[in-house]
Coordinates of C-alpha atoms in Angstrom, one line a residue:
Chain A
M1 CA 37.9 -26.8 28.0
K2 CA 40.0 -23.7 28.8
S3 CA 41.8 -23.2 25.7
D4 CA 38.8 -23.2 23.5
I5 CA 38.5 -19.6 25.1
A6 CA 40.9 -18.1 22.2
F7 CA 38.3 -19.5 19.8
G8 CA 34.8 -18.4 21.7
Q9 CA 34.8 -15.6 19.2
Y10 CA 34.0 -17.2 16.6
C11 CA 30.4 -18.7 16.4
E12 CA 29.7 -21.7 14.8
G13 CA 27.0 -21.2 11.6
D14 CA 26.3 -22.7 8.8
S15 CA 23.9 -19.2 7.9
L16 CA 24.4 -17.1 4.8
L17 CA 26.7 -15.0 6.1
H18 CA 28.6 -17.7 7.2
R19 CA 29.1 -19.0 3.9
L20 CA 30.7 -15.1 2.2
D21 CA 33.6 -15.4 1.1
P22 CA 36.3 -13.2 4.4
R23 CA 36.9 -10.4 1.5
A24 CA 33.7 -9.1 1.2
K25 CA 33.0 -9.3 4.5
I26 CA 35.7 -7.5 5.8
V27 CA 34.2 -5.4 1.9
L28 CA 31.1 -5.2 3.6
A29 CA 32.2 -4.1 7.5
V30 CA 33.7 -1.2 6.2
L31 CA 31.5 -0.2 3.5
Y32 CA 28.0 -0.6 6.7
I33 CA 30.9 1.5 8.7
V34 CA 30.2 4.3 6.2
V35 CA 26.9 4.0 5.6
I36 CA 26.8 4.3 9.5
F37 CA 28.3 7.7 9.2
L38 CA 25.8 8.5 6.5
A39 CA 23.0 8.3 9.1
E40 CA 22.1 10.8 10.7
S41 CA 17.6 11.5 10.5
V42 CA 15.9 9.7 13.2
A43 CA 13.8 8.1 9.8
S44 CA 17.3 6.5 8.6
F45 CA 18.3 5.1 12.0
G46 CA 15.4 3.9 12.3
L47 CA 15.7 2.2 9.3
L48 CA 19.7 0.7 9.9
L49 CA 19.3 -0.8 13.0
L50 CA 16.1 -3.0 11.2
F51 CA 18.6 -4.0 8.8
S52 CA 21.0 -5.1 12.2
A53 CA 18.4 -7.1 13.5
G54 CA 18.0 -9.2 10.2
L55 CA 21.7 -9.5 10.1
V56 CA 21.6 -11.4 13.1
A57 CA 17.9 -13.4 12.4
V58 CA 19.7 -13.7 9.3
S59 CA 23.0 -15.4 11.5
G60 CA 21.5 -17.7 13.1
I61 CA 23.9 -16.2 16.6
S62 CA 20.9 -15.4 19.9
P63 CA 20.3 -11.8 20.1
R64 CA 21.4 -12.1 24.2
I65 CA 25.3 -13.0 22.8
V66 CA 24.9 -10.4 20.4
L67 CA 23.5 -7.5 23.6
G68 CA 25.6 -9.5 25.8
S69 CA 29.0 -8.3 23.7
M70 CA 28.3 -4.4 24.3
K71 CA 28.9 -5.1 28.2
A72 CA 31.5 -4.1 27.4
L73 CA 31.0 -0.7 26.0
T74 CA 28.4 0.1 28.7
F75 CA 31.0 2.6 30.4
I76 CA 31.6 4.8 26.9
I77 CA 27.7 4.8 26.2
I78 CA 26.9 5.5 29.5
F79 CA 29.9 8.3 29.4
T80 CA 29.4 9.7 25.2
A81 CA 25.4 9.8 26.3
V82 CA 26.4 12.3 29.7
I83 CA 28.8 14.5 28.2
N84 CA 25.6 15.3 24.8
I85 CA 22.5 15.1 27.4
F86 CA 24.3 18.1 29.6
W87 CA 27.3 19.7 27.5
M88 CA 25.2 20.5 24.2
Q89 CA 22.9 23.5 23.4
G90 CA 19.7 23.8 21.5
E91 CA 16.8 25.1 21.1
T92 CA 14.3 22.9 23.6
L93 CA 15.2 23.9 26.4
L94 CA 13.8 21.5 28.7
F95 CA 14.5 21.8 32.2
A96 CA 17.3 23.3 33.9
L97 CA 18.7 22.8 37.1
G98 CA 21.3 25.4 37.8
P99 CA 23.9 26.4 35.4
V100 CA 23.2 22.5 33.8
E101 CA 20.2 22.8 31.1
V102 CA 18.8 19.9 29.5
Y103 CA 17.5 20.4 25.9
L104 CA 16.1 17.9 23.7
E105 CA 18.1 18.2 20.9
G106 CA 21.4 17.3 23.8
I107 CA 18.2 13.6 24.6
V108 CA 18.9 13.1 20.3
N109 CA 21.8 13.5 19.9
A110 CA 22.7 11.6 22.1
V111 CA 20.6 8.2 21.9
L112 CA 20.9 9.1 18.2
I113 CA 25.1 9.0 19.5
V114 CA 24.4 5.6 21.3
L115 CA 22.6 4.2 18.4
R116 CA 25.3 4.4 16.8
I117 CA 28.6 2.5 18.6
M118 CA 25.7 0.1 19.2
L119 CA 25.7 -0.3 15.1
L120 CA 29.2 -0.2 14.8
L121 CA 29.8 -3.0 17.1
I122 CA 27.0 -5.1 16.3
C123 CA 28.4 -5.1 11.7
T124 CA 31.8 -5.2 13.2
S125 CA 31.2 -8.8 15.1
M126 CA 28.2 -9.7 12.5
F127 CA 30.3 -9.5 9.0
L128 CA 33.2 -10.5 10.9
T129 CA 34.5 -12.0 14.4
Y130 CA 30.7 -13.9 14.9
T131 CA 30.6 -15.7 11.5
T132 CA 34.0 -16.0 10.0
T133 CA 37.3 -17.4 11.6
P134 CA 40.3 -16.0 12.5
I135 CA 42.1 -18.3 10.1
A136 CA 39.8 -17.3 6.9
L137 CA 40.1 -13.6 8.4
T138 CA 43.9 -13.9 7.9
D139 CA 43.3 -15.4 5.2
G140 CA 41.0 -12.8 3.2
I141 CA 43.0 -9.8 4.8
E142 CA 45.8 -11.5 2.8
Q143 CA 44.6 -11.6 -0.7
L144 CA 42.6 -8.3 0.0
L145 CA 46.3 -6.4 0.4
A146 CA 48.7 -8.6 -1.5
P147 CA 48.5 -5.6 -4.4
L148 CA 50.8 -4.2 -1.6
N149 CA 53.5 -6.6 -2.0
R150 CA 54.1 -4.5 -4.9
I151 CA 55.6 -1.4 -2.8
H152 CA 57.4 -4.2 -1.0
V153 CA 55.3 -4.4 1.6
P154 CA 55.2 -8.2 3.2
V155 CA 51.8 -8.9 3.2
H156 CA 52.3 -12.8 2.9
E157 CA 55.1 -12.6 5.9
F158 CA 51.6 -10.9 7.8
A159 CA 49.8 -13.0 7.4
M160 CA 52.1 -16.4 8.3
M161 CA 52.4 -14.2 11.7
M162 CA 48.6 -14.0 12.1
S163 CA 47.7 -17.3 11.4
I164 CA 51.0 -18.5 13.7
A165 CA 49.4 -16.6 16.8
L166 CA 46.3 -17.9 16.1
R167 CA 47.5 -21.6 16.0
F168 CA 49.6 -21.0 19.4
I169 CA 47.4 -19.5 21.6
P170 CA 45.5 -22.1 23.1
T171 CA 48.9 -24.4 23.1
L172 CA 50.0 -21.0 24.8
I173 CA 47.7 -21.5 27.5
E174 CA 48.1 -24.6 27.6
E175 CA 51.4 -24.2 29.2
T176 CA 50.4 -20.8 31.0
E177 CA 48.1 -23.0 33.4
K178 CA 50.6 -26.4 33.4
I179 CA 53.5 -23.6 34.8
M180 CA 51.3 -21.5 36.9
N181 CA 50.4 -25.3 38.9
A182 CA 53.5 -26.2 38.9
Q183 CA 54.6 -22.8 41.2
K184 CA 51.5 -23.6 43.0
A185 CA 52.9 -27.3 43.8
R186 CA 56.1 -25.7 45.1
G187 CA 53.8 -22.9 46.6
A188 CA 53.9 -19.7 45.4
D189 CA 50.3 -18.2 45.6
F190 CA 48.6 -16.0 43.4
T191 CA 45.5 -14.8 44.6
E192 CA 46.9 -13.4 47.7
G193 CA 48.5 -9.1 48.4
N194 CA 48.2 -6.0 47.1
L195 CA 49.0 -5.5 43.6
L196 CA 52.2 -5.0 43.8
Q197 CA 53.0 -9.1 45.0
R198 CA 50.2 -10.9 43.2
A199 CA 52.4 -9.1 40.4
K200 CA 55.9 -10.5 41.1
A201 CA 54.0 -13.6 41.6
L202 CA 53.1 -13.7 38.4
I203 CA 56.9 -12.7 36.7
P204 CA 58.2 -17.1 38.1
I205 CA 54.8 -17.7 35.1
L206 CA 56.2 -15.4 32.4
V207 CA 60.0 -16.3 32.7
P208 CA 60.5 -20.3 31.7
L209 CA 56.2 -19.0 29.3
F210 CA 59.3 -16.7 27.3
V211 CA 61.4 -19.0 27.8
S212 CA 59.9 -22.2 26.1
A213 CA 57.8 -19.9 23.6
F214 CA 61.2 -18.8 21.7
R215 CA 61.9 -22.8 22.0
R216 CA 58.9 -23.7 20.7
A217 CA 60.0 -20.5 17.7
D218 CA 62.7 -22.0 16.5
E219 CA 61.7 -26.1 16.5
L220 CA 58.9 -24.1 14.3
A221 CA 61.0 -22.9 12.1
T222 CA 63.3 -25.4 12.0
A223 CA 60.4 -27.8 11.1
M224 CA 59.1 -25.3 8.3
E225 CA 62.2 -25.2 6.9
C226 CA 61.8 -29.0 6.4
R227 CA 58.6 -28.3 4.5
C228 CA 60.2 -26.9 2.0
Y229 CA 59.1 -22.9 3.5
T230 CA 60.3 -20.3 2.1
G231 CA 58.0 -17.3 2.3
G232 CA 55.0 -16.1 -0.3
A233 CA 57.3 -16.6 -3.5
G234 CA 56.2 -19.1 -5.1
R235 CA 53.4 -20.5 -3.0
T236 CA 50.2 -21.8 -3.2
R237 CA 47.4 -22.6 -1.6
M238 CA 45.0 -25.8 -1.5
S239 CA 42.4 -24.1 -1.0
V240 CA 41.7 -20.7 -3.3
L241 CA 39.0 -17.9 -2.1
R242 CA 36.5 -17.9 -4.9
Y243 CA 33.5 -14.8 -4.4
D244 CA 30.3 -16.6 -5.6
W245 CA 27.2 -14.6 -6.7
K246 CA 26.4 -13.7 -3.0
D247 CA 29.1 -11.7 -2.2
F248 CA 28.6 -9.8 -5.0
A249 CA 24.4 -9.5 -3.7
A250 CA 25.7 -8.8 -0.1
I251 CA 27.4 -5.9 -0.9
G252 CA 25.1 -4.5 -4.1
T253 CA 22.5 -4.8 -0.5
V254 CA 24.7 -2.6 1.6
V255 CA 25.1 0.1 -1.5
L256 CA 21.8 0.5 -1.9
L257 CA 21.1 0.9 1.9
G258 CA 24.2 4.1 2.1
A259 CA 21.7 5.6 -0.7
A260 CA 18.6 4.8 1.3
V261 CA 19.8 6.2 4.4
V262 CA 21.1 9.3 2.0
V263 CA 17.4 9.3 0.6
L264 CA 15.4 9.1 4.3
N265 CA 17.8 11.9 5.5
I266 CA 16.4 14.4 3.1
L267 CA 13.3 13.5 3.3
V268 CA 12.3 12.6 6.3
P269 CA 15.3 15.5 8.0
G270 CA 12.8 15.6 11.9
I271 CA 15.0 16.7 13.9
G272 CA 18.5 14.6 14.1
L273 CA 22.1 14.3 15.2
A274 CA 23.4 18.2 14.7
M275 CA 27.1 17.5 13.9
Chain B
M1 CA 72.6 -54.9 -4.3
K2 CA 69.6 -52.6 -4.1
N3 CA 69.5 -48.6 -4.9
I4 CA 72.0 -46.6 -2.4
V5 CA 69.4 -43.5 -1.2
L6 CA 70.9 -41.2 2.3
E7 CA 75.2 -41.8 2.2
A8 CA 77.2 -40.9 5.4
K9 CA 80.4 -41.0 4.2
N10 CA 83.5 -40.3 7.4
L11 CA 80.5 -37.3 8.5
S12 CA 81.7 -35.1 12.1
F13 CA 80.2 -32.3 13.5
E14 CA 80.8 -30.5 16.8
Y15 CA 78.5 -27.7 18.1
P16 CA 80.6 -24.1 17.9
G17 CA 81.5 -23.1 21.1
D18 CA 81.6 -19.2 22.4
E19 CA 83.8 -17.4 24.5
D20 CA 83.2 -19.6 27.3
T21 CA 83.5 -23.3 26.1
K22 CA 84.8 -25.3 23.3
P23 CA 83.5 -26.6 20.7
V24 CA 81.9 -29.1 21.6
S25 CA 81.7 -33.1 19.8
A26 CA 78.8 -34.9 18.3
L27 CA 79.6 -36.6 15.5
R28 CA 83.2 -38.4 15.1
D29 CA 83.7 -40.6 11.6
V30 CA 80.5 -41.9 11.6
S31 CA 79.8 -43.8 7.7
F32 CA 76.8 -46.5 5.9
A33 CA 74.9 -46.8 3.6
I34 CA 71.2 -46.7 3.6
E35 CA 69.2 -48.9 1.0
E36 CA 66.3 -47.7 -1.0
G37 CA 63.2 -49.0 0.9
S38 CA 65.0 -50.2 4.4
F39 CA 64.0 -49.4 7.4
T40 CA 67.0 -48.5 9.9
A41 CA 66.9 -47.7 14.1
I42 CA 69.6 -45.1 15.2
L43 CA 69.8 -46.3 18.7
G44 CA 70.8 -44.5 21.3
H45 CA 71.0 -43.0 24.3
N46 CA 71.8 -39.2 25.6
G47 CA 73.7 -37.4 24.1
S48 CA 75.2 -39.8 21.8
G49 CA 75.5 -38.1 19.0
K50 CA 72.1 -39.4 16.8
S51 CA 69.8 -36.4 17.1
T52 CA 73.0 -34.5 15.5
L53 CA 73.1 -37.1 12.9
A54 CA 69.2 -36.9 12.2
K55 CA 69.4 -33.1 11.8
L56 CA 72.8 -33.7 9.7
L57 CA 71.1 -35.7 6.9
C58 CA 67.8 -33.1 7.3
M59 CA 70.6 -30.7 6.2
I60 CA 69.7 -28.7 8.7
Y61 CA 72.6 -28.4 10.4
Q62 CA 75.8 -28.9 8.1
P63 CA 79.0 -31.1 9.1
T64 CA 82.4 -30.0 9.8
A65 CA 83.8 -32.9 8.0
G66 CA 82.0 -35.4 6.2
Q67 CA 80.0 -36.2 2.5
I68 CA 76.6 -36.8 2.9
L69 CA 74.8 -37.7 -0.8
L70 CA 71.5 -38.1 -1.3
N71 CA 70.8 -40.1 -4.1
G72 CA 74.8 -40.3 -5.0
R73 CA 74.6 -36.5 -5.3
D74 CA 77.1 -35.2 -2.7
M75 CA 75.1 -32.6 -0.7
T76 CA 78.4 -30.9 1.3
A77 CA 79.9 -30.4 -2.9
E78 CA 81.3 -26.6 -2.4
G79 CA 78.3 -24.3 -4.7
I80 CA 74.8 -26.3 -3.3
T81 CA 73.0 -23.0 -2.9
E82 CA 69.7 -23.1 -1.1
K83 CA 68.2 -24.3 -3.5
D84 CA 69.8 -27.2 -4.5
I85 CA 68.6 -27.9 -0.3
M86 CA 65.4 -27.4 -1.3
D87 CA 65.1 -30.0 -3.9
A88 CA 66.7 -31.7 -1.8
R89 CA 64.2 -31.7 0.7
R90 CA 62.1 -33.2 -2.2
E91 CA 63.1 -35.8 -1.7
I92 CA 63.9 -36.3 2.7
G93 CA 61.1 -34.7 5.4
M94 CA 62.0 -35.1 8.6
V95 CA 58.7 -35.6 11.4
F96 CA 60.8 -34.5 15.0
Q97 CA 60.1 -35.3 18.4
N98 CA 57.5 -32.2 19.8
P99 CA 54.1 -32.9 18.0
D100 CA 53.1 -28.9 19.2
N101 CA 56.1 -27.5 18.0
Q102 CA 56.0 -29.2 14.2
I103 CA 52.6 -28.2 13.3
V104 CA 51.6 -24.7 11.7
A105 CA 47.4 -24.8 11.0
T106 CA 44.8 -24.1 12.6
V107 CA 43.1 -27.2 10.8
V108 CA 44.5 -30.6 10.2
E109 CA 44.5 -30.8 6.4
E110 CA 45.2 -27.4 5.9
D111 CA 48.3 -28.1 7.9
V112 CA 48.4 -31.5 5.6
A113 CA 48.9 -29.3 2.8
F114 CA 51.7 -26.9 3.9
G115 CA 54.2 -28.9 2.5
C116 CA 53.0 -29.3 -0.8
E117 CA 52.0 -24.9 -0.8
N118 CA 55.0 -24.8 -0.6
L119 CA 56.6 -27.3 -3.3
G120 CA 53.4 -24.6 -5.3
I121 CA 51.7 -28.7 -7.1
P122 CA 48.3 -26.8 -8.3
S123 CA 45.6 -26.7 -6.2
A124 CA 42.9 -29.5 -7.3
E125 CA 46.4 -31.8 -6.7
I126 CA 47.5 -30.5 -3.2
R127 CA 43.5 -31.5 -2.8
R128 CA 43.3 -35.2 -3.7
R129 CA 46.6 -34.8 -2.0
V130 CA 46.0 -34.0 1.0
D131 CA 42.9 -36.7 0.8
E132 CA 45.3 -39.1 0.4
A133 CA 47.8 -38.7 2.7
L134 CA 44.7 -37.9 6.1
E135 CA 43.5 -41.5 4.8
I136 CA 47.0 -43.8 4.1
V137 CA 47.6 -42.0 8.5
G138 CA 43.5 -43.0 8.9
M139 CA 42.8 -39.2 9.7
R140 CA 40.5 -38.2 6.9
K141 CA 37.7 -38.3 9.6
Y142 CA 39.4 -35.1 11.3
A143 CA 40.1 -33.0 8.3
R144 CA 38.4 -30.1 10.0
H145 CA 39.5 -30.3 13.2
A146 CA 42.0 -28.6 14.8
P147 CA 45.0 -29.6 15.6
H148 CA 45.5 -28.8 19.7
K149 CA 42.4 -30.9 20.1
L150 CA 44.3 -33.9 19.6
S151 CA 46.1 -36.5 21.3
G152 CA 49.6 -36.7 20.9
G153 CA 49.4 -39.6 18.6
Q154 CA 47.1 -38.1 16.3
K155 CA 49.2 -35.0 16.2
Q156 CA 52.4 -36.9 15.2
R157 CA 50.2 -38.9 12.2
V158 CA 49.0 -35.7 11.4
A159 CA 52.6 -34.7 11.4
I160 CA 53.3 -38.4 9.3
A161 CA 50.9 -36.7 6.3
G162 CA 52.2 -34.0 6.2
T163 CA 55.4 -35.3 4.8
I164 CA 54.3 -38.1 2.6
A165 CA 51.9 -35.8 0.6
M166 CA 55.2 -34.1 -0.2
K167 CA 55.8 -37.4 -1.5
R168 CA 58.8 -37.6 0.0
K169 CA 60.8 -41.2 -0.2
I170 CA 62.8 -41.1 2.7
I171 CA 61.3 -39.6 6.3
I172 CA 63.8 -39.7 9.1
F173 CA 61.3 -39.5 12.6
D174 CA 63.5 -37.6 15.2
E175 CA 62.3 -39.6 18.6
S176 CA 58.6 -39.0 17.6
T177 CA 57.4 -41.4 19.3
A178 CA 59.2 -40.0 22.8
M179 CA 56.4 -37.7 24.0
L180 CA 54.0 -40.5 23.2
D181 CA 51.8 -42.5 25.9
P182 CA 51.7 -45.8 24.8
L183 CA 48.4 -45.7 22.6
G184 CA 49.6 -42.6 21.3
R185 CA 53.5 -45.0 20.1
K186 CA 51.7 -48.2 19.2
E187 CA 49.3 -46.0 16.5
V188 CA 52.6 -43.5 15.5
M189 CA 54.6 -46.9 15.2
D190 CA 51.8 -49.3 13.2
T191 CA 52.2 -45.6 10.6
I192 CA 55.4 -46.2 9.8
L193 CA 55.1 -49.3 9.6
R194 CA 52.9 -49.5 7.3
L195 CA 54.1 -46.7 5.6
N196 CA 57.8 -48.7 4.8
K197 CA 56.1 -52.1 3.7
E198 CA 52.7 -51.0 1.8
D199 CA 54.2 -47.5 0.7
G200 CA 58.3 -48.7 0.0
I201 CA 58.9 -45.2 1.8
T202 CA 62.6 -45.6 2.9
V203 CA 62.5 -45.1 7.0
L204 CA 64.9 -44.3 9.9
I205 CA 63.7 -43.3 13.3
I206 CA 65.9 -41.9 15.6
T207 CA 65.0 -44.0 19.3
H208 CA 65.5 -45.0 22.4
Y209 CA 63.5 -47.6 23.3
M210 CA 64.8 -51.0 22.2
N211 CA 61.0 -52.6 21.0
E212 CA 60.9 -50.0 18.7
A213 CA 64.9 -50.7 17.3
A214 CA 63.8 -54.6 17.0
M215 CA 61.0 -53.9 14.4
A216 CA 63.5 -52.4 11.8
D217 CA 65.7 -54.7 9.0
R218 CA 68.7 -53.2 10.5
V219 CA 70.1 -51.2 13.7
I220 CA 72.7 -48.8 14.0
V221 CA 73.5 -48.2 17.8
M222 CA 75.5 -45.1 18.7
N223 CA 77.4 -44.1 21.2
E224 CA 79.2 -41.3 21.9
G225 CA 79.6 -39.7 18.2
K226 CA 80.2 -42.8 17.1
I227 CA 79.3 -46.6 15.8
L228 CA 78.7 -48.9 18.0
T229 CA 77.3 -51.5 16.2
D230 CA 74.9 -51.9 12.9
G231 CA 73.3 -55.1 11.6
T232 CA 69.7 -56.4 11.8
P233 CA 68.7 -56.2 14.9
G234 CA 69.3 -59.9 16.0
E235 CA 72.7 -59.9 15.3
V236 CA 73.1 -56.4 17.2
F237 CA 71.4 -57.5 20.7
S238 CA 72.5 -60.9 20.2
Q239 CA 76.2 -59.1 21.8
P240 CA 74.2 -57.3 25.2
E241 CA 77.5 -57.0 26.1
P242 CA 78.7 -53.6 24.5
L243 CA 75.4 -52.3 25.0
W244 CA 75.4 -53.0 28.6
E245 CA 78.2 -51.5 28.3
V246 CA 77.2 -48.1 27.6
G247 CA 74.7 -48.4 28.4
L248 CA 72.2 -49.2 27.0
D249 CA 69.6 -51.7 27.4
V250 CA 68.4 -54.8 25.3
P251 CA 64.5 -56.1 24.3
Q252 CA 63.2 -57.8 27.1
T253 CA 62.9 -60.5 25.3
T254 CA 66.2 -61.3 24.5
E255 CA 67.9 -60.2 28.1
I256 CA 66.0 -63.7 29.4
L257 CA 67.0 -65.0 26.1
Y258 CA 70.0 -64.3 26.7
K259 CA 70.3 -65.5 30.5
L260 CA 68.9 -68.9 29.4
K261 CA 71.5 -69.3 26.7
K262 CA 74.6 -68.3 29.4
D263 CA 72.7 -70.8 31.8
G264 CA 73.4 -73.7 29.2
Y265 CA 69.7 -74.0 27.7
D266 CA 69.3 -74.5 23.7
V267 CA 67.1 -71.0 22.4
P268 CA 68.0 -68.2 19.7
L269 CA 68.5 -64.8 20.2
D270 CA 66.9 -62.7 17.7
V271 CA 63.2 -63.3 19.2
F272 CA 61.4 -60.3 19.5
E273 CA 57.7 -61.4 19.9
P274 CA 56.5 -62.0 23.5
E275 CA 54.1 -64.4 22.2
Q276 CA 56.8 -66.2 20.0
C277 CA 59.2 -65.6 23.0
A278 CA 57.2 -67.1 25.9
R279 CA 56.4 -69.8 23.0
I280 CA 60.7 -71.7 22.9
I281 CA 61.0 -70.4 26.4
A282 CA 58.7 -73.4 27.2
Q283 CA 59.8 -75.6 25.0
A284 CA 63.7 -74.9 26.3
L285 CA 62.6 -75.5 29.3
E286 CA 60.9 -78.6 29.1
R287 CA 63.7 -79.8 27.2
G288 CA 65.7 -78.6 29.7
R289 CA 69.1 -77.6 29.6
S290 CA 71.5 -79.2 27.0

């Protein structure tokens, strides 16, 4: 079914990572990003690489899926690598092609920066998108940001909007398919012509889609009102998020990892990022 | 005499016009009283004002004139606040026509819990009520499913569960079966009947299906914003002429029986169950014309 695509990012599972509290996972992702930026030497990158491989193993998600997600970044990876290799000056000149000089430091730098980008992607997808349902993520964000309510940030309303959007993605995809089929049945052609013509062919799809989305929104608002919805104030939740020892253990582990990275940076400096 | 839980008194409603259009009168001087635990069908074709009536009873619209009394309290009186209306909605709920546009959450049980969460009920109590409600509509095993993967009938049952979890005593079904296939329609009608007979919930269904109306204890037929007839299905359908005049049908069983009776056969008119109807016709044909 096509409508599954919207939730395709989430991989069903029951691993330790899946069972962590979504709030803890958001905190973990942020902490881990900090740790990645702390790493400077080859040794500390090695440690992070090992740890990330460990994460993938624990999550039970096939490494092929994780590596596959890197494809989207190919351009950025190649671009940063090239810039670093050719523009970076160092001490050990490897070879020179006319005005272009390539240094060993440049190559190391390129490799480490590419690694950093890949680690960032792996960590956010391991903690957040692959192991947390969008709805759990929304709940997590809502509760983490709850203190902002005091300075009148409508946190609950934003979270509600997010979850309704998620709820209606499959419905709207289905609707788009229906409208496309209806237009095709009347002879519309979405595959031929130049870019402008194809864009124009989309108008008869978008207009009815928007009209129907507004009608849906109106009906949904009435239905919500009929179910006594009056916004976030005075609301309770059926499933309350609770931290347990696993969440604290996971956060502790990442903090320790950060300390180890700092220590490795100092003890085994070697050649590293020149930043 | 049973308790009157919901009453409409001389209810009128106009859709306000804008610059180019005149206001459209949708309801004119409609009055009726609904008894506790009863099952009423409001019948009428498109534009008869039946859906407007439902929205008025749920206090989504304000009537232009007339009163709505919920448990004897006038909900249209001056001084009725938003909060009073919210309190009233703990008693009276509505299930809409389009199953997709009334489901809020991405997980079935979360959606059933939505109304209770809005009421501020403690978590453990919500859990208990949600499980119970899902059990009643027979959707317990779908508790963790995504609503968009359910059939139309199942979605409507989830919507019904959401309203019974709030422990509402009156539920209005606004053409809740109109977008469903025959199987889904049967699922939902069976659920509604069970709620009414077993759990004592007062049910109002708005419909244009005659056979659904025939299941009710009472049928109110609407035409052009007015009540055309009001009575038991037997009383209403045994006089098919006024219904035919305004372009409404009667259940097929009634239609056959009525034609037989006109031709001189001695048959009753208030039989809606096809098997039973067939038996009566067979007997009547054996006896011959009187």
